[in-house]
Amino acid sequence: MTRIAAVHGTLAPHRYDQSAITDMVARRCLPRGADRHALDRLHRAATVRARHLTLPLDQYEALDGFGAANDVFVRTATDMGAKAVREALRLAGLTPADVDLLVFTSVTGIAAPSVDARVAGRLGLRPDVRRVPMFGLGCAGGAAGLSRVHDYLLGRPDQVAVLLSVELCSLTFQRDDPSPANLVATGLFGDGAAAVVVRGSARPGDTPGPTIVDTRSRLYPGTGRILGWEIGDSGFQVVLDPGIPDVVRRHLADDVRGFLDGHGLKPKDVSAWVCHPGGPQILDAVGEALELPDAALDISRRHLAEVGNLSSSSVLHLLRDTLADRRPPGGTPGLLLAMGPGFACELVLLRW
């Protein structure tokens, strides 16, 4: 089994209360003089108290089009990504020269050379480092990235891999777009990054984190239009169907129980649920589908309230917080899970 050696999460530099962000969205997205009752209601319903943003609030109104926003993404993602990887390697007791594979996931900007190549140059990773940039997985990207790192290290157990996620969701908010999907997104998503260092089973070193036991990916046919992007002249326009919680209720329980059953486990055996906080209704649907105790998703709800949904980075922040604040008993199983466009679910079975 592969083992998680270190997890480091970081947040964008500018922190604002939800009410201040709502005021910015009203100026940027609603017609002049429009009634903002629906916007205020949707932002309150997100249960988010504050978020970290890439830019100061007064600079978002000056972003003129996709090109300007993406330029900020490339610059900031490289800076934040390099800092996250550097600190994760330090926590793992490793150096940039030790990294054999760098996997990068994001759904909030694009770059060529990709952000992972820029980070590799910034940190001085070896010229022969393998790189896998992944785009389009959305909120599932953190869990999917761990799965792909695990797959790689099963074949190269003497190596070290790093997963990097950077999501600058605020740069995708659509100007002059009062659609319900855009208003929901502007009340829910924040900006952050995370890096995870993973050792193969034959790689020596102190690794206090959990082992990755197994992974599972699941695509749900006929759900491809309920979550994702419509990409137009103004950039990434969010697709966010209100029926997503019903899809979770319909499918998740069978997938999780079937996955656990293959390892002789039941949901009641799981000592910690590291569940991506897609939103309050998604967390409610997960809890109902799996019949979890009320406290099982407390860390996810707290994360959502404190920093919002960081897309693929959130589940990695939650992994860090679980290890730091609520470390489960040694030898017990944990389940890391996230859902994203496809519509898809990613499951990672851990042993603490």
Tab-separated table of C-alpha atoms in Angstrom:
chain	number	residue	atom	x	y	z
A	1	MET	CA	0.000	0.000	0.000
A	2	THR	CA	1.052	3.573	-0.637
A	3	ARG	CA	1.265	5.973	2.285
A	4	ILE	CA	0.461	9.660	2.636
A	5	ALA	CA	3.566	11.355	4.015
A	6	ALA	CA	2.301	14.951	4.311
A	7	VAL	CA	-0.612	17.210	3.417
A	8	HIS	CA	-0.409	20.988	3.229
A	9	GLY	CA	-3.260	23.345	2.413
A	10	THR	CA	-3.080	27.047	1.706
A	11	LEU	CA	-5.632	29.773	1.016
A	12	ALA	CA	-5.706	32.846	-1.212
A	13	PRO	CA	-4.500	36.013	0.529
A	14	HIS	CA	-7.651	38.160	0.723
A	15	ARG	CA	-10.281	37.066	3.275
A	16	TYR	CA	-13.762	38.604	3.325
A	17	ASP	CA	-17.004	38.031	5.160
A	18	GLN	CA	-19.769	36.594	3.032
A	19	SER	CA	-21.760	39.837	3.187
A	20	ALA	CA	-18.910	41.805	1.594
A	21	ILE	CA	-18.602	39.282	-1.219
A	22	THR	CA	-22.366	39.386	-1.754
A	23	ASP	CA	-22.173	43.167	-2.153
A	24	MET	CA	-19.419	42.785	-4.765
A	25	VAL	CA	-21.460	40.182	-6.660
A	26	ALA	CA	-24.504	42.474	-6.626
A	27	ARG	CA	-22.471	45.236	-8.281
A	28	ARG	CA	-20.770	42.922	-10.764
A	29	CYS	CA	-23.542	40.495	-11.740
A	30	LEU	CA	-26.935	42.173	-11.276
A	31	PRO	CA	-28.430	44.857	-13.530
A	32	ARG	CA	-28.251	48.349	-12.076
A	33	GLY	CA	-31.137	48.916	-9.694
A	34	ALA	CA	-32.198	45.237	-9.690
A	35	ASP	CA	-33.845	43.677	-6.647
A	36	ARG	CA	-31.142	41.633	-4.875
A	37	HIS	CA	-33.490	39.609	-2.679
A	38	ALA	CA	-32.800	36.347	-4.558
A	39	LEU	CA	-29.029	36.932	-4.427
A	40	ASP	CA	-29.079	37.574	-0.667
A	41	ARG	CA	-31.230	34.480	-0.078
A	42	LEU	CA	-28.985	32.201	-2.145
A	43	HIS	CA	-25.805	33.439	-0.471
A	44	ARG	CA	-27.290	32.970	3.015
A	45	ALA	CA	-28.423	29.456	2.095
A	46	ALA	CA	-24.818	28.506	1.203
A	47	THR	CA	-23.999	28.553	4.976
A	48	VAL	CA	-20.627	30.165	4.163
A	49	ARG	CA	-19.442	32.808	6.648
A	50	ALA	CA	-16.223	33.927	4.914
A	51	ARG	CA	-13.986	33.112	1.969
A	52	HIS	CA	-10.462	33.738	0.719
A	53	LEU	CA	-10.188	35.356	-2.718
A	54	THR	CA	-7.305	35.780	-5.149
A	55	LEU	CA	-7.815	39.528	-5.658
A	56	PRO	CA	-8.998	42.394	-3.483
A	57	LEU	CA	-12.750	42.828	-3.912
A	58	ASP	CA	-12.457	46.126	-5.771
A	59	GLN	CA	-10.299	44.541	-8.480
A	60	TYR	CA	-12.863	41.993	-9.684
A	61	GLU	CA	-14.973	44.615	-11.390
A	62	ALA	CA	-11.921	45.590	-13.476
A	63	LEU	CA	-11.410	42.056	-14.857
A	64	ASP	CA	-12.424	42.372	-18.494
A	65	GLY	CA	-12.960	38.984	-20.083
A	66	PHE	CA	-11.555	35.505	-19.901
A	67	GLY	CA	-8.029	36.413	-20.989
A	68	ALA	CA	-7.497	38.855	-18.130
A	69	ALA	CA	-8.891	36.431	-15.558
A	70	ASN	CA	-6.826	33.547	-16.901
A	71	ASP	CA	-3.630	35.610	-16.797
A	72	VAL	CA	-4.253	36.112	-13.078
A	73	PHE	CA	-4.933	32.396	-12.720
A	74	VAL	CA	-1.645	31.323	-14.310
A	75	ARG	CA	0.428	33.732	-12.251
A	76	THR	CA	-1.310	33.072	-8.934
A	77	ALA	CA	-1.675	29.312	-9.387
A	78	THR	CA	2.062	29.018	-10.004
A	79	ASP	CA	2.862	31.080	-6.894
A	80	MET	CA	0.403	29.270	-4.613
A	81	GLY	CA	1.212	25.870	-6.077
A	82	ALA	CA	4.939	26.268	-5.563
A	83	LYS	CA	4.427	27.338	-1.947
A	84	ALA	CA	2.078	24.411	-1.244
A	85	VAL	CA	4.435	21.804	-2.718
A	86	ARG	CA	7.488	23.280	-1.015
A	87	GLU	CA	5.827	23.164	2.405
A	88	ALA	CA	4.389	19.665	1.900
A	89	LEU	CA	7.837	18.352	0.975
A	90	ARG	CA	9.327	20.043	4.045
A	91	LEU	CA	6.713	18.396	6.271
A	92	ALA	CA	7.519	15.024	4.667
A	93	GLY	CA	11.263	15.479	5.198
A	94	LEU	CA	11.916	15.428	1.455
A	95	THR	CA	13.425	17.742	-1.145
A	96	PRO	CA	12.304	18.691	-4.662
A	97	ALA	CA	14.938	16.306	-6.037
A	98	ASP	CA	13.089	13.385	-4.405
A	99	VAL	CA	9.922	13.867	-6.474
A	100	ASP	CA	9.396	11.317	-9.249
A	101	LEU	CA	5.829	12.260	-10.259
A	102	LEU	CA	3.891	15.533	-10.053
A	103	VAL	CA	0.146	15.353	-10.688
A	104	PHE	CA	-1.687	18.678	-11.042
A	105	THR	CA	-5.444	19.163	-10.975
A	106	SER	CA	-7.524	22.290	-11.496
A	107	VAL	CA	-10.732	23.265	-13.232
A	108	THR	CA	-10.572	27.061	-12.852
A	109	GLY	CA	-7.920	28.039	-15.393
A	110	ILE	CA	-5.778	26.756	-18.243
A	111	ALA	CA	-2.104	27.097	-19.131
A	112	ALA	CA	0.469	25.773	-21.600
A	113	PRO	CA	3.118	25.172	-20.363
A	114	SER	CA	0.894	23.753	-17.657
A	115	VAL	CA	1.045	24.977	-14.071
A	116	ASP	CA	2.850	21.805	-12.962
A	117	ALA	CA	5.672	22.536	-15.451
A	118	ARG	CA	5.957	26.076	-14.099
A	119	VAL	CA	5.988	24.802	-10.506
A	120	ALA	CA	8.643	22.215	-11.394
A	121	GLY	CA	10.865	24.964	-12.769
A	122	ARG	CA	10.213	27.255	-9.815
A	123	LEU	CA	11.131	24.579	-7.241
A	124	GLY	CA	13.931	22.896	-9.135
A	125	LEU	CA	12.352	19.473	-9.584
A	126	ARG	CA	14.477	17.025	-11.561
A	127	PRO	CA	14.404	17.385	-15.357
A	128	ASP	CA	13.155	13.776	-15.618
A	129	VAL	CA	10.182	14.286	-13.275
A	130	ARG	CA	6.986	12.801	-14.699
A	131	ARG	CA	4.046	15.212	-14.913
A	132	VAL	CA	0.309	14.582	-15.271
A	133	PRO	CA	-1.858	17.722	-15.595
A	134	MET	CA	-5.574	16.923	-15.136
A	135	PHE	CA	-8.409	19.270	-16.124
A	136	GLY	CA	-12.185	18.875	-15.998
A	137	LEU	CA	-12.632	16.750	-12.872
A	138	GLY	CA	-13.949	19.669	-10.855
A	139	CYS	CA	-14.592	19.035	-7.184
A	140	ALA	CA	-13.699	15.357	-7.642
A	141	GLY	CA	-10.165	16.208	-8.763
A	142	GLY	CA	-8.522	15.948	-5.336
A	143	ALA	CA	-9.856	12.447	-4.728
A	144	ALA	CA	-9.218	11.385	-8.341
A	145	GLY	CA	-5.687	12.744	-8.136
A	146	LEU	CA	-4.967	10.647	-5.044
A	147	SER	CA	-6.309	7.623	-6.902
A	148	ARG	CA	-4.043	8.186	-9.910
A	149	VAL	CA	-1.018	8.749	-7.643
A	150	HIS	CA	-1.833	5.473	-5.895
A	151	ASP	CA	-2.098	3.664	-9.246
A	152	TYR	CA	1.317	4.972	-10.275
A	153	LEU	CA	3.050	4.049	-7.024
A	154	LEU	CA	1.681	0.513	-7.073
A	155	GLY	CA	3.895	-0.035	-10.119
A	156	ARG	CA	6.827	1.992	-8.762
A	157	PRO	CA	6.780	1.384	-5.006
A	158	ASP	CA	10.243	2.880	-4.427
A	159	GLN	CA	9.212	6.330	-5.688
A	160	VAL	CA	7.653	9.558	-4.368
A	161	ALA	CA	4.676	11.326	-5.925
A	162	VAL	CA	3.135	14.725	-5.250
A	163	LEU	CA	-0.459	15.731	-5.943
A	164	LEU	CA	-1.065	19.466	-6.354
A	165	SER	CA	-4.486	21.103	-6.553
A	166	VAL	CA	-4.996	24.825	-7.153
A	167	GLU	CA	-8.505	26.225	-7.564
A	168	LEU	CA	-9.099	29.968	-7.988
A	169	CYS	CA	-12.862	29.790	-8.293
A	170	SER	CA	-13.483	33.516	-7.879
A	171	LEU	CA	-11.826	34.159	-11.250
A	172	THR	CA	-14.634	32.214	-12.948
A	173	PHE	CA	-17.511	34.307	-11.559
A	174	GLN	CA	-19.404	35.705	-14.531
A	175	ARG	CA	-19.862	39.448	-14.899
A	176	ASP	CA	-23.370	40.696	-15.768
A	177	ASP	CA	-24.832	37.201	-15.284
A	178	PRO	CA	-27.807	37.105	-12.898
A	179	SER	CA	-28.603	33.436	-13.618
A	180	PRO	CA	-29.397	31.292	-10.564
A	181	ALA	CA	-26.404	29.027	-11.263
A	182	ASN	CA	-23.969	31.965	-11.278
A	183	LEU	CA	-25.506	33.482	-8.150
A	184	VAL	CA	-25.244	30.151	-6.309
A	185	ALA	CA	-21.620	29.696	-7.403
A	186	THR	CA	-20.645	33.218	-6.364
A	187	GLY	CA	-21.986	32.460	-2.884
A	188	LEU	CA	-20.333	29.085	-2.475
A	189	PHE	CA	-16.844	28.854	-3.972
A	190	GLY	CA	-13.525	30.177	-2.646
A	191	ASP	CA	-9.859	30.073	-3.625
A	192	GLY	CA	-7.188	27.733	-2.266
A	193	ALA	CA	-4.541	25.121	-2.982
A	194	ALA	CA	-3.285	21.901	-1.455
A	195	ALA	CA	-0.366	19.525	-1.946
A	196	VAL	CA	-0.083	15.898	-0.836
A	197	VAL	CA	3.181	13.937	-0.720
A	198	VAL	CA	2.764	10.174	-1.138
A	199	ARG	CA	5.435	7.479	-0.741
A	200	GLY	CA	5.418	4.085	-2.386
A	201	SER	CA	5.395	1.066	-0.089
A	202	ALA	CA	9.104	0.359	-0.650
A	203	ARG	CA	10.225	3.950	-0.144
A	204	PRO	CA	11.831	4.313	3.303
A	205	GLY	CA	10.989	7.195	5.584
A	206	ASP	CA	8.757	8.350	8.396
A	207	THR	CA	5.174	8.521	7.107
A	208	PRO	CA	2.696	9.269	9.885
A	209	GLY	CA	-0.233	9.665	7.503
A	210	PRO	CA	-2.708	6.974	6.438
A	211	THR	CA	-2.158	4.287	3.837
A	212	ILE	CA	-4.211	4.240	0.649
A	213	VAL	CA	-5.793	0.791	0.522
A	214	ASP	CA	-7.936	0.985	-2.619
A	215	THR	CA	-9.806	3.393	-4.888
A	216	ARG	CA	-12.936	3.408	-7.004
A	217	SER	CA	-14.237	5.722	-9.745
A	218	ARG	CA	-17.848	5.845	-10.877
A	219	LEU	CA	-19.557	7.637	-13.778
A	220	TYR	CA	-23.357	7.901	-13.754
A	221	PRO	CA	-24.856	7.575	-17.269
A	222	GLY	CA	-27.263	10.279	-18.370
A	223	THR	CA	-26.015	12.898	-15.904
A	224	GLY	CA	-23.432	14.679	-18.030
A	225	ARG	CA	-25.376	17.951	-18.181
A	226	ILE	CA	-26.009	18.534	-14.483
A	227	LEU	CA	-22.602	19.922	-13.454
A	228	GLY	CA	-19.668	21.507	-15.258
A	229	TRP	CA	-18.817	24.463	-17.482
A	230	GLU	CA	-20.222	26.064	-20.592
A	231	ILE	CA	-17.125	27.690	-22.056
A	232	GLY	CA	-17.805	30.904	-23.965
A	233	ASP	CA	-16.228	34.246	-24.795
A	234	SER	CA	-16.466	35.324	-21.153
A	235	GLY	CA	-14.833	32.153	-19.832
A	236	PHE	CA	-16.240	29.425	-17.607
A	237	GLN	CA	-20.010	29.688	-17.145
A	238	VAL	CA	-21.115	27.304	-14.423
A	239	VAL	CA	-23.640	24.520	-14.996
A	240	LEU	CA	-25.196	23.661	-11.636
A	241	ASP	CA	-28.419	21.671	-11.685
A	242	PRO	CA	-30.607	21.729	-8.548
A	243	GLY	CA	-31.194	17.981	-9.020
A	244	ILE	CA	-27.632	17.026	-7.985
A	245	PRO	CA	-28.607	16.057	-4.396
A	246	ASP	CA	-31.197	13.643	-5.809
A	247	VAL	CA	-28.505	11.959	-7.929
A	248	VAL	CA	-26.389	11.564	-4.773
A	249	ARG	CA	-29.309	10.010	-2.886
A	250	ARG	CA	-30.036	7.666	-5.773
A	251	HIS	CA	-26.520	6.316	-6.360
A	252	LEU	CA	-24.014	6.983	-3.583
A	253	ALA	CA	-25.123	4.423	-1.001
A	254	ASP	CA	-24.851	1.457	-3.365
A	255	ASP	CA	-21.413	2.563	-4.570
A	256	VAL	CA	-20.003	3.129	-1.092
A	257	ARG	CA	-21.460	-0.050	0.384
A	258	GLY	CA	-20.296	-2.133	-2.558
A	259	PHE	CA	-16.801	-0.661	-2.332
A	260	LEU	CA	-16.548	-1.267	1.416
A	261	ASP	CA	-18.042	-4.732	1.154
A	262	GLY	CA	-15.151	-5.767	-1.089
A	263	HIS	CA	-12.903	-5.180	1.918
A	264	GLY	CA	-15.171	-6.806	4.491
A	265	LEU	CA	-16.351	-3.440	5.826
A	266	LYS	CA	-19.628	-1.638	6.485
A	267	PRO	CA	-20.238	2.112	6.729
A	268	LYS	CA	-20.432	1.778	10.526
A	269	ASP	CA	-16.798	0.572	10.515
A	270	VAL	CA	-15.501	3.822	8.982
A	271	SER	CA	-13.866	5.925	11.695
A	272	ALA	CA	-13.685	9.170	9.673
A	273	TRP	CA	-15.517	10.447	6.596
A	274	VAL	CA	-13.403	12.862	4.559
A	275	CYS	CA	-16.217	14.184	2.398
A	276	HIS	CA	-15.946	17.047	-0.074
A	277	PRO	CA	-18.288	19.873	1.045
A	278	GLY	CA	-20.103	20.466	-2.218
A	279	GLY	CA	-22.711	22.558	-0.418
A	280	PRO	CA	-25.173	22.149	2.445
A	281	GLN	CA	-27.704	20.246	0.343
A	282	ILE	CA	-25.003	17.893	-0.968
A	283	LEU	CA	-23.776	17.163	2.555
A	284	ASP	CA	-27.355	16.534	3.664
A	285	ALA	CA	-27.820	14.110	0.764
A	286	VAL	CA	-24.583	12.251	1.608
A	287	GLY	CA	-25.561	11.929	5.252
A	288	GLU	CA	-29.047	10.691	4.383
A	289	ALA	CA	-27.889	8.252	1.708
A	290	LEU	CA	-25.292	6.638	3.980
A	291	GLU	CA	-27.362	6.978	7.176
A	292	LEU	CA	-24.464	8.690	8.930
A	293	PRO	CA	-24.569	10.081	12.473
A	294	ASP	CA	-25.092	13.851	12.593
A	295	ALA	CA	-21.493	14.460	13.701
A	296	ALA	CA	-19.882	12.382	10.916
A	297	LEU	CA	-19.664	15.340	8.517
A	298	ASP	CA	-18.920	18.064	11.079
A	299	ILE	CA	-15.453	18.819	9.679
A	300	SER	CA	-16.903	19.184	6.175
A	301	ARG	CA	-19.592	21.589	7.398
A	302	ARG	CA	-17.067	23.606	9.399
A	303	HIS	CA	-14.758	23.865	6.376
A	304	LEU	CA	-17.643	25.044	4.194
A	305	ALA	CA	-18.579	27.724	6.724
A	306	GLU	CA	-15.030	28.975	7.241
A	307	VAL	CA	-13.682	29.073	3.663
A	308	GLY	CA	-16.400	27.887	1.262
A	309	ASN	CA	-16.071	25.187	-1.382
A	310	LEU	CA	-12.515	25.118	-2.805
A	311	SER	CA	-13.440	22.670	-5.584
A	312	SER	CA	-10.771	19.933	-5.873
A	313	SER	CA	-8.664	21.421	-3.062
A	314	SER	CA	-11.364	21.112	-0.395
A	315	VAL	CA	-11.188	17.375	0.192
A	316	LEU	CA	-7.403	17.633	0.619
A	317	HIS	CA	-7.816	20.428	3.187
A	318	LEU	CA	-10.275	18.166	4.974
A	319	LEU	CA	-7.755	15.317	4.959
A	320	ARG	CA	-5.221	17.652	6.559
A	321	ASP	CA	-7.762	18.824	9.164
A	322	THR	CA	-8.799	15.266	9.986
A	323	LEU	CA	-5.189	14.305	10.641
A	324	ALA	CA	-4.510	17.454	12.659
A	325	ASP	CA	-7.713	17.822	14.679
A	326	ARG	CA	-9.508	14.476	14.781
A	327	ARG	CA	-6.908	11.840	14.074
A	328	PRO	CA	-8.795	8.519	14.039
A	329	PRO	CA	-7.602	5.451	15.956
A	330	GLY	CA	-4.693	3.666	14.311
A	331	GLY	CA	-5.622	0.695	12.149
A	332	THR	CA	-9.194	1.844	11.511
A	333	PRO	CA	-10.574	2.524	8.018
A	334	GLY	CA	-11.462	5.934	6.621
A	335	LEU	CA	-13.196	6.947	3.431
A	336	LEU	CA	-12.302	9.997	1.360
A	337	LEU	CA	-14.939	10.877	-1.225
A	338	ALA	CA	-15.765	13.633	-3.672
A	339	MET	CA	-18.115	14.162	-6.607
A	340	GLY	CA	-17.754	16.244	-9.729
A	341	PRO	CA	-18.675	16.726	-13.395
A	342	GLY	CA	-19.489	13.605	-15.301
A	343	PHE	CA	-21.515	13.226	-13.055
A	344	ALA	CA	-18.910	11.218	-11.183
A	345	CYS	CA	-17.897	9.963	-7.767
A	346	GLU	CA	-14.379	9.189	-6.545
A	347	LEU	CA	-13.782	6.994	-3.476
A	348	VAL	CA	-10.465	6.441	-1.671
A	349	LEU	CA	-10.271	3.854	1.104
A	350	LEU	CA	-7.739	4.807	3.774
A	351	ARG	CA	-6.331	3.057	6.801
A	352	TRP	CA	-5.171	5.389	9.544
